[in-house]
């Protein structure tokens, strides 16, 4: 079975489907069914991470499809990420091998460094029980990432939660440049400068929390974070009005807004109806007037949810990425 999903092309010719299934906070009990629903709906891109602790359940679901012949490995695009506790050259191979074993795959399509900040501690411990590794060295770490491509364990490699200065330094030193940057990006935090910067370097961009991560917001109360960041794009009156005019849902409008900027989006859902809804975004377009209204909702980094106050302990790390404007 082959479904044509629009894609973004990397510098190395590999293609990343522009909508993927996010799986952050999707537990092992429910994520397999979510992957099934997503593949049924036409998704071919699945985003996970070592720290989500759901790679084994995702692997089981994927392998059911692969073993039955319903799907070929080359039709899938699987992304996983090196945890902060693995942010040193000698740890990369071991962590990627553990992820591949859990996923029951011989390679991932994209392996990302999850965080610019290195950690010391048990990788399954809560962040409060891990300490900062003040010696994080991005260049030696990147060389170990390149070795994973050489070894055939990753088709492409990239970064997540890095700033422009850090990306540039890696690109300058790289033999295999990063193919993708995964960052928080939604209508309230549009990351205009960072996206332009990456595009100029031929680094594609993937938006995490493209719907404003309402599940995460529920867990981390407004008390912990800026009130402004806690507003939900899904209920924003401008978004709701644009959706009404198109006969679409707010989520579909938010995803279209990301896609029309040439950015990939990985909305998370474990609800079959919402999984389908988030993929039905290829048969309508926002016009210039809609885009202008949505562009005007940008609040810049004030609307950042991930990595601001929540990770304030990380701010003393020499590679903490969010002191820079972008
Ligand atoms: N690299 C990183 O550091 C990083 C950080 C965060 C996230 N990510 C990745 O990015 C993915 C997406 O980010 P996210 O999960 O934080 O946020 P998100 O995709 O913006 O939002 C997910 C939340 O929205 C709900 N939802 C999904 N579709 C909906 C719809 N059509 N209408 C209304 N509500 C809907 C989901 O609930 P239901 O499940 O109940 O539908 C869930 O609570 C993650 O899952 C993960 O794969 C990466």
Short mmCIF file of C-alpha atoms and ligand atoms in Angstrom, two decimals:
data_model
loop_
_atom_site.label_atom_id
_atom_site.label_comp_id
_atom_site.label_asym_id
_atom_site.label_seq_id
_atom_site.Cartn_x
_atom_site.Cartn_y
_atom_site.Cartn_z
CA UNK A 1 0.00 0.00 0.00
CA UNK A 2 1.42 3.35 -0.88
CA UNK A 3 -0.07 6.71 0.11
CA UNK A 4 1.41 9.91 -1.27
CA UNK A 5 2.04 12.24 1.66
CA UNK A 6 3.60 15.62 0.79
CA UNK A 7 7.15 15.84 2.09
CA UNK A 8 10.08 18.17 2.72
CA UNK A 9 13.34 17.12 1.10
CA UNK A 10 16.61 17.05 3.05
CA UNK A 11 20.01 18.10 1.70
CA UNK A 12 20.82 14.38 1.27
CA UNK A 13 17.73 13.63 -0.84
CA UNK A 14 15.77 11.84 1.91
CA UNK A 15 12.18 13.03 2.33
CA UNK A 16 10.29 13.77 5.55
CA UNK A 17 6.46 13.57 5.37
CA UNK A 18 5.10 16.98 6.39
CA UNK A 19 2.63 15.58 8.94
CA UNK A 20 3.81 13.10 11.53
CA UNK A 21 2.28 11.56 14.63
CA UNK A 22 3.65 13.05 17.87
CA UNK A 23 3.85 10.62 20.80
CA UNK A 24 5.03 12.68 23.79
CA UNK A 25 2.91 11.66 26.83
CA UNK A 26 1.34 8.81 24.82
CA UNK A 27 1.85 5.88 27.20
CA UNK A 28 2.84 2.38 26.11
CA UNK A 29 -0.72 1.24 26.88
CA UNK A 30 -2.30 3.52 24.27
CA UNK A 31 0.41 4.44 21.77
CA UNK A 32 0.18 1.20 19.74
CA UNK A 33 -3.48 1.83 18.92
CA UNK A 34 -2.61 5.45 18.05
CA UNK A 35 0.07 4.28 15.62
CA UNK A 36 -2.44 1.86 14.05
CA UNK A 37 -5.01 4.64 13.62
CA UNK A 38 -2.38 6.95 12.18
CA UNK A 39 -1.11 4.41 9.65
CA UNK A 40 -4.72 3.61 8.66
CA UNK A 41 -5.33 7.33 8.13
CA UNK A 42 -2.28 7.65 5.88
CA UNK A 43 0.43 8.90 8.24
CA UNK A 44 3.88 7.54 7.44
CA UNK A 45 5.93 9.65 9.86
CA UNK A 46 6.11 8.76 13.57
CA UNK A 47 7.98 10.90 16.12
CA UNK A 48 9.22 9.41 19.38
CA UNK A 49 12.17 9.78 21.76
CA UNK A 50 14.13 7.59 24.13
CA UNK A 51 12.74 9.61 27.05
CA UNK A 52 9.09 9.08 26.04
CA UNK A 53 9.49 5.44 27.13
CA UNK A 54 7.11 4.24 24.44
CA UNK A 55 9.54 3.10 21.73
CA UNK A 56 8.90 -0.62 22.41
CA UNK A 57 5.12 -0.26 22.06
CA UNK A 58 5.59 1.79 18.88
CA UNK A 59 7.98 -0.86 17.58
CA UNK A 60 5.38 -3.57 18.16
CA UNK A 61 2.71 -1.65 16.27
CA UNK A 62 5.02 -0.83 13.36
CA UNK A 63 6.27 -4.35 13.08
CA UNK A 64 2.76 -5.74 12.84
CA UNK A 65 2.36 -3.65 9.70
CA UNK A 66 5.80 -4.49 8.34
CA UNK A 67 5.55 -8.24 9.03
CA UNK A 68 2.13 -8.51 7.42
CA UNK A 69 3.46 -6.82 4.28
CA UNK A 70 0.88 -3.98 4.55
CA UNK A 71 3.75 -1.53 4.68
CA UNK A 72 7.33 -1.54 3.49
CA UNK A 73 10.07 -0.16 5.71
CA UNK A 74 11.04 2.41 3.07
CA UNK A 75 7.50 3.85 3.18
CA UNK A 76 7.92 4.76 6.84
CA UNK A 77 9.72 7.72 8.38
CA UNK A 78 10.64 7.06 12.02
CA UNK A 79 12.26 9.68 14.23
CA UNK A 80 13.76 9.18 17.67
CA UNK A 81 16.04 11.22 19.90
CA UNK A 82 19.18 10.91 22.01
CA UNK A 83 18.36 11.76 25.66
CA UNK A 84 20.21 14.54 27.50
CA UNK A 85 21.93 11.88 29.63
CA UNK A 86 23.52 10.64 26.39
CA UNK A 87 24.93 14.00 25.30
CA UNK A 88 28.54 12.87 25.05
CA UNK A 89 30.32 11.22 22.15
CA UNK A 90 30.89 7.85 23.80
CA UNK A 91 27.19 7.43 24.71
CA UNK A 92 25.56 7.99 21.32
CA UNK A 93 26.00 4.56 19.77
CA UNK A 94 24.72 2.74 22.87
CA UNK A 95 21.59 4.88 23.15
CA UNK A 96 20.76 4.59 19.46
CA UNK A 97 21.22 0.81 19.61
CA UNK A 98 18.82 0.66 22.58
CA UNK A 99 16.22 2.71 20.67
CA UNK A 100 16.58 0.53 17.56
CA UNK A 101 16.18 -2.62 19.62
CA UNK A 102 13.01 -1.26 21.25
CA UNK A 103 11.64 -0.11 17.89
CA UNK A 104 12.62 -3.46 16.28
CA UNK A 105 14.21 -1.54 13.42
CA UNK A 106 17.67 -1.70 11.88
CA UNK A 107 17.74 2.06 11.25
CA UNK A 108 15.81 5.23 12.01
CA UNK A 109 15.10 7.79 9.34
CA UNK A 110 16.13 10.67 11.57
CA UNK A 111 18.08 10.69 14.83
CA UNK A 112 17.98 13.97 16.76
CA UNK A 113 20.00 15.28 19.70
CA UNK A 114 17.00 16.00 21.95
CA UNK A 115 18.53 18.82 23.94
CA UNK A 116 21.53 21.14 23.70
CA UNK A 117 22.09 20.61 27.43
CA UNK A 118 23.85 17.47 28.70
CA UNK A 119 22.71 15.71 31.87
CA UNK A 120 24.25 13.25 34.32
CA UNK A 121 22.11 10.66 36.04
CA UNK A 122 19.85 7.70 35.40
CA UNK A 123 18.06 8.22 32.12
CA UNK A 124 14.73 7.11 33.60
CA UNK A 125 14.98 9.47 36.61
CA UNK A 126 12.88 12.65 36.76
CA UNK A 127 14.82 15.77 35.64
CA UNK A 128 14.99 16.96 39.28
CA UNK A 129 17.13 13.91 40.10
CA UNK A 130 19.56 14.49 37.24
CA UNK A 131 22.42 16.98 37.39
CA UNK A 132 23.83 19.12 34.61
CA UNK A 133 26.88 17.97 32.70
CA UNK A 134 28.70 21.30 32.39
CA UNK A 135 31.18 19.82 29.87
CA UNK A 136 28.74 19.24 26.99
CA UNK A 137 30.75 19.50 23.76
CA UNK A 138 28.51 19.78 20.69
CA UNK A 139 31.27 19.21 18.16
CA UNK A 140 32.50 15.87 19.48
CA UNK A 141 28.88 14.86 20.06
CA UNK A 142 28.04 15.68 16.45
CA UNK A 143 30.95 13.58 15.17
CA UNK A 144 29.47 10.62 17.06
CA UNK A 145 26.11 11.36 15.41
CA UNK A 146 27.80 11.32 11.99
CA UNK A 147 29.27 7.92 12.84
CA UNK A 148 25.69 6.59 13.21
CA UNK A 149 24.96 7.54 9.59
CA UNK A 150 28.22 5.88 8.50
CA UNK A 151 27.19 2.72 10.40
CA UNK A 152 23.74 2.69 8.75
CA UNK A 153 21.84 3.13 12.01
CA UNK A 154 20.41 6.55 11.02
CA UNK A 155 19.56 7.78 7.52
CA UNK A 156 19.73 11.42 8.59
CA UNK A 157 20.71 13.28 11.76
CA UNK A 158 19.52 16.52 13.28
CA UNK A 159 18.97 18.71 16.33
CA UNK A 160 16.20 19.65 18.70
CA UNK A 161 16.04 22.65 21.04
CA UNK A 162 19.25 24.26 19.71
CA UNK A 163 19.59 27.98 18.99
CA UNK A 164 20.89 29.61 15.79
CA UNK A 165 24.42 30.15 17.13
CA UNK A 166 24.73 26.50 18.16
CA UNK A 167 23.34 25.27 14.83
CA UNK A 168 25.77 27.43 12.86
CA UNK A 169 28.74 26.13 14.84
CA UNK A 170 27.73 22.52 14.14
CA UNK A 171 27.04 23.20 10.45
CA UNK A 172 30.52 24.77 10.09
CA UNK A 173 32.25 21.77 11.68
CA UNK A 174 30.07 19.08 10.13
CA UNK A 175 31.02 16.48 7.57
CA UNK A 176 27.32 15.48 7.49
CA UNK A 177 25.23 18.60 8.17
CA UNK A 178 22.06 18.47 10.28
CA UNK A 179 19.05 17.70 8.07
CA UNK A 180 16.38 18.96 10.46
CA UNK A 181 15.76 21.09 13.54
CA UNK A 182 12.81 20.19 15.78
CA UNK A 183 11.61 23.10 17.90
CA UNK A 184 8.54 24.42 19.64
CA UNK A 185 6.55 26.29 17.01
CA UNK A 186 2.88 27.30 16.93
CA UNK A 187 0.74 30.27 16.07
CA UNK A 188 1.67 32.09 19.31
CA UNK A 189 5.39 31.32 18.92
CA UNK A 190 6.09 31.36 15.20
CA UNK A 191 9.92 31.29 15.33
CA UNK A 192 10.22 33.49 12.20
CA UNK A 193 13.95 34.30 12.59
CA UNK A 194 14.97 30.75 13.45
CA UNK A 195 13.03 29.25 10.52
CA UNK A 196 14.59 31.75 8.08
CA UNK A 197 18.03 31.05 9.54
CA UNK A 198 17.63 27.28 9.12
CA UNK A 199 16.25 27.57 5.61
CA UNK A 200 19.30 29.62 4.58
CA UNK A 201 21.50 26.75 5.83
CA UNK A 202 19.34 24.06 4.12
CA UNK A 203 18.22 22.70 7.48
CA UNK A 204 14.51 21.77 7.41
CA UNK A 205 12.33 22.62 10.41
CA UNK A 206 9.79 20.50 12.29
CA UNK A 207 7.25 22.12 14.62
CA UNK A 208 6.62 20.45 17.94
CA UNK A 209 3.58 21.46 19.99
CA UNK A 210 1.94 22.75 16.77
CA UNK A 211 -1.47 22.87 18.52
CA UNK A 212 -0.06 24.61 21.59
CA UNK A 213 0.27 21.31 23.50
CA UNK A 214 -2.98 21.49 25.53
CA UNK A 215 -2.20 18.20 27.34
CA UNK A 216 1.12 19.54 28.55
CA UNK A 217 -0.58 22.76 29.61
CA UNK A 218 -3.00 20.83 31.80
CA UNK A 219 -0.15 19.06 33.56
CA UNK A 220 1.92 22.18 34.15
CA UNK A 221 -0.41 24.66 35.72
CA UNK A 222 -0.53 28.33 34.86
CA UNK A 223 0.95 28.99 38.30
CA UNK A 224 4.25 27.55 37.02
CA UNK A 225 4.40 29.50 33.83
CA UNK A 226 3.54 32.75 32.14
CA UNK A 227 -0.18 33.30 31.80
CA UNK A 228 0.39 34.39 28.23
CA UNK A 229 2.01 31.09 27.28
CA UNK A 230 -0.91 29.21 28.77
CA UNK A 231 -3.53 30.55 26.35
CA UNK A 232 -4.67 27.88 23.91
CA UNK A 233 -4.39 28.50 20.17
CA UNK A 234 -7.22 25.95 19.72
CA UNK A 235 -9.72 28.35 21.29
CA UNK A 236 -8.26 31.62 20.01
CA UNK A 237 -11.16 33.64 18.49
CA UNK A 238 -9.13 34.44 15.32
CA UNK A 239 -8.32 30.77 14.76
CA UNK A 240 -11.91 29.74 15.48
CA UNK A 241 -13.22 32.32 13.00
CA UNK A 242 -10.84 31.26 10.19
CA UNK A 243 -11.82 27.63 10.84
CA UNK A 244 -15.52 28.49 10.67
CA UNK A 245 -15.10 30.27 7.32
CA UNK A 246 -13.39 27.21 5.83
CA UNK A 247 -15.71 24.66 7.44
CA UNK A 248 -12.66 23.20 9.20
CA UNK A 249 -11.54 22.71 12.79
CA UNK A 250 -9.16 25.02 14.70
CA UNK A 251 -6.55 22.23 14.78
CA UNK A 252 -6.65 21.92 10.98
CA UNK A 253 -6.21 25.67 10.59
CA UNK A 254 -3.24 25.68 12.98
CA UNK A 255 -1.58 22.82 11.11
CA UNK A 256 -2.20 24.42 7.70
CA UNK A 257 -0.62 27.63 8.98
CA UNK A 258 2.54 25.69 9.86
CA UNK A 259 2.61 23.66 6.63
CA UNK A 260 2.12 26.70 4.38
CA UNK A 261 5.37 28.08 5.83
CA UNK A 262 7.27 25.03 4.58
CA UNK A 263 7.55 23.62 8.12
CA UNK A 264 6.75 20.01 9.10
CA UNK A 265 4.26 19.42 11.97
CA UNK A 266 3.92 16.47 14.37
CA UNK A 267 0.59 16.86 16.21
CA UNK A 268 0.14 14.32 19.01
CA UNK A 269 -3.12 12.54 19.56
CA UNK A 270 -4.20 9.15 20.85
CA UNK A 271 -7.82 9.75 19.82
CA UNK A 272 -8.64 8.05 16.48
CA UNK A 273 -10.98 10.85 15.35
CA UNK A 274 -8.47 13.59 16.13
CA UNK A 275 -5.65 11.57 14.55
CA UNK A 276 -7.67 11.48 11.30
CA UNK A 277 -8.66 15.14 11.63
CA UNK A 278 -5.03 16.23 11.97
CA UNK A 279 -4.15 14.45 8.73
CA UNK A 280 -7.04 15.93 6.71
CA UNK A 281 -5.16 19.11 5.92
CA UNK A 282 -4.15 18.55 2.30
CA UNK A 283 -7.44 19.48 0.63
CA UNK A 284 -7.79 23.14 1.60
CA UNK A 285 -5.62 26.23 1.71
CA UNK A 286 -5.50 29.36 3.82
CA UNK A 287 -5.67 32.52 1.72
CA UNK A 288 -3.48 35.63 2.15
CA UNK A 289 -6.02 37.30 4.41
CA UNK A 290 -6.22 34.27 6.75
CA UNK A 291 -2.44 34.00 6.85
CA UNK A 292 -2.10 37.70 7.67
CA UNK A 293 -4.53 37.36 10.61
CA UNK A 294 -2.81 34.24 11.91
CA UNK A 295 0.67 35.73 11.49
CA UNK A 296 -0.45 38.63 13.69
CA UNK A 297 -1.07 36.24 16.64
CA UNK A 298 2.69 35.72 17.10
CA UNK A 299 3.82 36.64 20.64
CA UNK A 300 7.41 35.59 20.15
CA UNK A 301 9.37 33.85 22.89
CA UNK A 302 6.97 35.11 25.60
CA UNK A 303 4.73 32.26 24.42
CA UNK A 304 7.42 29.59 24.80
CA UNK A 305 6.16 26.69 26.92
CA UNK A 306 9.03 24.20 26.73
CA UNK A 307 12.33 25.19 28.23
CA UNK A 308 11.39 28.48 29.85
CA UNK A 309 10.48 28.55 33.51
CA UNK A 310 9.88 24.80 33.52
CA UNK A 311 13.55 24.06 32.91
CA UNK A 312 14.94 26.98 34.87
CA UNK A 313 17.52 24.72 36.51
CA UNK A 314 19.08 24.26 33.08
CA UNK A 315 19.61 27.97 32.55
CA UNK A 316 23.05 27.94 34.21
CA UNK A 317 24.35 25.38 31.71
CA UNK A 318 26.86 26.91 29.24
CA UNK A 319 24.84 25.49 26.33
CA UNK A 320 21.37 26.51 27.58
CA UNK A 321 19.89 27.57 24.23
CA UNK A 322 17.16 30.02 25.19
CA UNK A 323 19.17 33.00 26.44
CA UNK A 324 19.73 34.02 22.81
CA UNK A 325 16.86 35.82 21.03
CA UNK A 326 16.56 32.82 18.65
N1 LIG B 1 11.80 17.80 20.79
C1 LIG B 1 11.16 18.13 21.88
O1 LIG B 1 11.75 18.60 22.89
C2 LIG B 1 9.68 17.96 21.93
C3 LIG B 1 8.92 18.59 22.95
C4 LIG B 1 7.55 18.42 22.93
C5 LIG B 1 6.94 17.67 21.95
N2 LIG B 1 7.69 17.04 20.99
C6 LIG B 1 7.06 16.20 19.92
O2 LIG B 1 6.05 16.96 19.29
C7 LIG B 1 4.80 16.30 19.41
C8 LIG B 1 3.66 17.30 19.47
O3 LIG B 1 3.78 18.14 20.60
P1 LIG B 1 2.81 18.02 21.88
O4 LIG B 1 2.34 16.62 22.00
O5 LIG B 1 3.51 18.62 23.02
O6 LIG B 1 1.61 19.02 21.54
P2 LIG B 1 0.49 19.18 20.40
O7 LIG B 1 0.64 18.18 19.33
O8 LIG B 1 0.48 20.63 20.06
O9 LIG B 1 -0.83 18.91 21.23
C9 LIG B 1 -1.20 17.61 21.65
C10 LIG B 1 -2.44 17.74 22.51
O10 LIG B 1 -3.52 18.23 21.71
C11 LIG B 1 -4.65 17.33 21.77
N3 LIG B 1 -5.15 17.27 20.39
C12 LIG B 1 -4.60 16.61 19.34
N4 LIG B 1 -5.31 16.81 18.22
C13 LIG B 1 -6.32 17.61 18.56
C14 LIG B 1 -7.41 18.17 17.83
N5 LIG B 1 -7.55 17.91 16.53
N6 LIG B 1 -8.29 18.96 18.48
C15 LIG B 1 -8.15 19.21 19.83
N7 LIG B 1 -7.14 18.71 20.57
C16 LIG B 1 -6.24 17.92 19.94
C17 LIG B 1 -4.07 16.02 22.24
O11 LIG B 1 -5.02 15.29 22.99
P3 LIG B 1 -5.54 13.81 22.55
O12 LIG B 1 -4.34 12.91 22.51
O13 LIG B 1 -6.51 13.47 23.61
O14 LIG B 1 -6.18 13.99 21.19
C18 LIG B 1 -2.92 16.46 23.13
O15 LIG B 1 -3.39 16.78 24.44
C19 LIG B 1 4.99 15.47 20.68
O16 LIG B 1 3.98 14.50 20.86
C20 LIG B 1 6.38 14.94 20.47
O17 LIG B 1 6.38 13.87 19.55
C21 LIG B 1 9.04 17.22 20.95
#
